[in-house]
Amino acid sequence: MAEHFDVLIVGAGLSGIGAARHLKSQCPGKTFAILEGRDNLGGTWDLFRYPGIRSDSDMYTLGYNFKPWTEPQVIADGDRIRHYIQEAARENDLQRHIRFGSKVVSADWRSDTATWTVTVQKKSGETVQYTCNWLMMCSGYYNYEQGFTPEFKGREDFKGQIIHPQFWPENLDYSGKRVVVIGSGATAITLIPSMTDKAQHVTMLQRTPSYVISVPQFDPMVRLLLKFLPEMTVYKMSRARNNFITQWIFKLSRKYPNFMRKVLLKQVKAQVGKDFDMKHFTPPYNPWDQRLCAVPNGDMFKALRKKKASVVTDHIDRFVDKGILLKSGQTLEADIIVTATGLNLPLFGGMTLSVDGKAIEMNQHISYKGVMFSDIPNFSNALGYTNASWTLKADLIAEYVCRLIKHMDQTGTRIAVPERKDPNIKTGPLLDMTSNYVTRAEAYMPKGADRAPWKLYQNYALDMDQLHNGKLEDGVMTFRKAQAS
């Protein structure tokens, strides 16, 4: 007999631990378990161990809405974030609910029983099954087992070491080494200054620049307010302020892209110096067409000024024995090449889904309020913001699912499913971004749409209104009993 739970949560990272706490707090009578494929909790913040690993969002918004961030660092390193998640799990007695080494491979819904049957592959090789009434996906958005690395010609000719940041070797000694980091995203921006402490020189090799912005790592205003106000009060104030600033920058970028381009480039120019070639920080796209990269305390700019690091904008021709040959004819000599070239985006950790025996193809479904999907019952997914902190949306999603579960209890129904009835809905890409990892996954991703409640807003105020205060029975969400399915 499969072990049964009211709710199964997939993933024991930032989203999964938060969802479990919300569920335990708001639906205290419900049984639940957390299925985690790895041996530790923490998700991203346990997996990534490269030098300088840190958030690119401030911790007043990346932290949970129920647990204040009390460390002085606003932009926190991976160890501190992992400890924060572990602390949240301990404080809410969640560890005993986690089934480690449990990789979900499939989930099958039956309408006649209103249950999901979840098949799990254990690390021992054993296959087990669980059943649940609600399935909460909190497994993140990228493949933990394989990062994205393009095919580089001549890779086998390179005599040095090639590393992907997702699989950083423990105790790697890069002292006195020449390091080339391929990439221009948040990972590369983090690695460059962090490796200059020991490396002979670090070069960031990019095909296309990213927009970057210097942010303070400490917030003196918070330290001052804590002398007079309770922690949670200061935390909520800082959370609201930083969220407003982030949304304001995003809106200005979309409405006045030329103005924001000048602002962003001007703050970079002020830090790298008048002689620096600004082509290395001048992207061909508009601000926020791709995610804006944060540079805590301008640490990367300091490394560039001190000549400990450099930036090269060019295309790779091939790897050679001593490094990388560029299309321009230049050879970048290297002892270590780091391929910070992005992530793979498998849906739901690569698991398969079916409803009443029919396999689900997610590109045939549209997102409902950024939480559920058309015609898939009792199934939610934690998808955070791309233009703000992930946890802002993850908290809202978990609380909304708790609202749905309580409503079903009150109405004596067992199924909640958003039904696509409007034939005039126009679909489009789910995420309005041009980042490579997004465009690579677009063919199999769920769709977005042009109107509520199917439209993915990427706006905290609008989501707060519809997820916290909006009607549950909105003409799209259908509640029913199992035998009527």
Tab-separated table of N, CA and C in Angstrom, residues 5 67-68 87 99 105 160 206 241 244 246 284 299 307 324 354 364 373 395 397 405 412 415 425 429 434-435 441 484:
chain	number	residue	atom	x	y	z
A	5	PHE	N	-0.572	11.002	2.013
A	5	PHE	CA	-0.488	12.297	2.682
A	5	PHE	C	-1.531	13.226	2.074
A	67	LYS	N	10.050	34.951	8.673
A	67	LYS	CA	11.299	34.846	9.433
A	67	LYS	C	12.244	35.971	9.048
A	68	PRO	N	12.479	36.922	9.942
A	68	PRO	CA	13.337	38.064	9.589
A	68	PRO	C	14.780	37.657	9.322
A	87	GLU	N	17.794	26.830	9.603
A	87	GLU	CA	17.233	27.381	10.837
A	87	GLU	C	15.709	27.427	10.763
A	99	ARG	N	11.903	13.455	3.298
A	99	ARG	CA	12.373	12.154	2.840
A	99	ARG	C	13.542	12.413	1.880
A	105	VAL	N	9.987	10.708	-10.058
A	105	VAL	CA	10.121	10.430	-11.491
A	105	VAL	C	8.795	10.581	-12.243
A	160	GLY	N	44.614	22.193	-19.682
A	160	GLY	CA	44.283	22.565	-18.308
A	160	GLY	C	43.002	21.918	-17.824
A	206	GLN	N	33.199	37.062	-22.584
A	206	GLN	CA	31.765	37.131	-22.857
A	206	GLN	C	31.507	37.341	-24.338
A	241	ARG	N	10.335	48.354	1.352
A	241	ARG	CA	11.142	49.391	0.689
A	241	ARG	C	11.942	48.813	-0.473
A	244	PHE	N	9.831	47.787	-3.407
A	244	PHE	CA	9.382	48.966	-4.152
A	244	PHE	C	10.492	49.467	-5.069
A	246	THR	N	13.063	47.805	-6.333
A	246	THR	CA	13.294	46.844	-7.423
A	246	THR	C	12.228	46.973	-8.498
A	284	PRO	N	23.499	44.907	-26.260
A	284	PRO	CA	22.747	45.350	-27.432
A	284	PRO	C	21.235	45.365	-27.205
A	299	ASP	N	32.425	45.079	-6.069
A	299	ASP	CA	33.662	44.306	-5.935
A	299	ASP	C	34.294	43.941	-7.278
A	307	LYS	N	43.534	45.810	-11.907
A	307	LYS	CA	44.126	44.983	-12.961
A	307	LYS	C	44.276	43.511	-12.545
A	324	ILE	N	42.175	29.484	-25.102
A	324	ILE	CA	41.034	29.675	-26.006
A	324	ILE	C	41.443	30.582	-27.162
A	354	SER	N	0.732	12.733	-15.719
A	354	SER	CA	-0.432	12.276	-16.482
A	354	SER	C	-1.693	12.562	-15.683
A	364	GLN	N	1.119	22.553	-23.897
A	364	GLN	CA	-0.283	22.643	-24.296
A	364	GLN	C	-1.146	23.265	-23.190
A	373	PHE	N	-1.923	25.305	-13.483
A	373	PHE	CA	-1.936	25.204	-14.940
A	373	PHE	C	-3.302	24.720	-15.408
A	395	ASP	N	6.313	32.744	-1.427
A	395	ASP	CA	5.479	32.909	-0.227
A	395	ASP	C	4.009	33.080	-0.611
A	397	ILE	N	2.488	32.139	-3.333
A	397	ILE	CA	1.959	30.899	-3.908
A	397	ILE	C	1.584	29.906	-2.817
A	405	ILE	N	-6.933	24.913	-0.255
A	405	ILE	CA	-7.151	23.696	0.530
A	405	ILE	C	-8.214	23.926	1.601
A	412	GLY	N	-16.644	21.043	1.144
A	412	GLY	CA	-16.812	19.604	0.954
A	412	GLY	C	-16.406	19.121	-0.426
A	415	ILE	N	-11.549	18.584	-5.343
A	415	ILE	CA	-10.791	18.895	-6.556
A	415	ILE	C	-10.879	20.394	-6.842
A	425	ILE	N	-8.744	33.532	-25.519
A	425	ILE	CA	-7.441	33.698	-24.863
A	425	ILE	C	-6.323	33.580	-25.901
A	429	PRO	N	4.728	33.305	-24.895
A	429	PRO	CA	5.743	32.773	-23.984
A	429	PRO	C	5.384	33.073	-22.530
A	434	THR	N	14.637	37.489	-22.782
A	434	THR	CA	15.394	36.979	-23.926
A	434	THR	C	16.634	36.200	-23.491
A	435	SER	N	16.762	35.910	-22.207
A	435	SER	CA	17.916	35.147	-21.715
A	435	SER	C	17.986	33.801	-22.435
A	441	ALA	N	14.374	26.805	-23.523
A	441	ALA	CA	13.330	25.966	-22.925
A	441	ALA	C	11.926	26.291	-23.419
A	484	ALA	N	-17.988	13.270	-8.922
A	484	ALA	CA	-18.615	14.031	-10.003
A	484	ALA	C	-17.631	14.322	-11.127
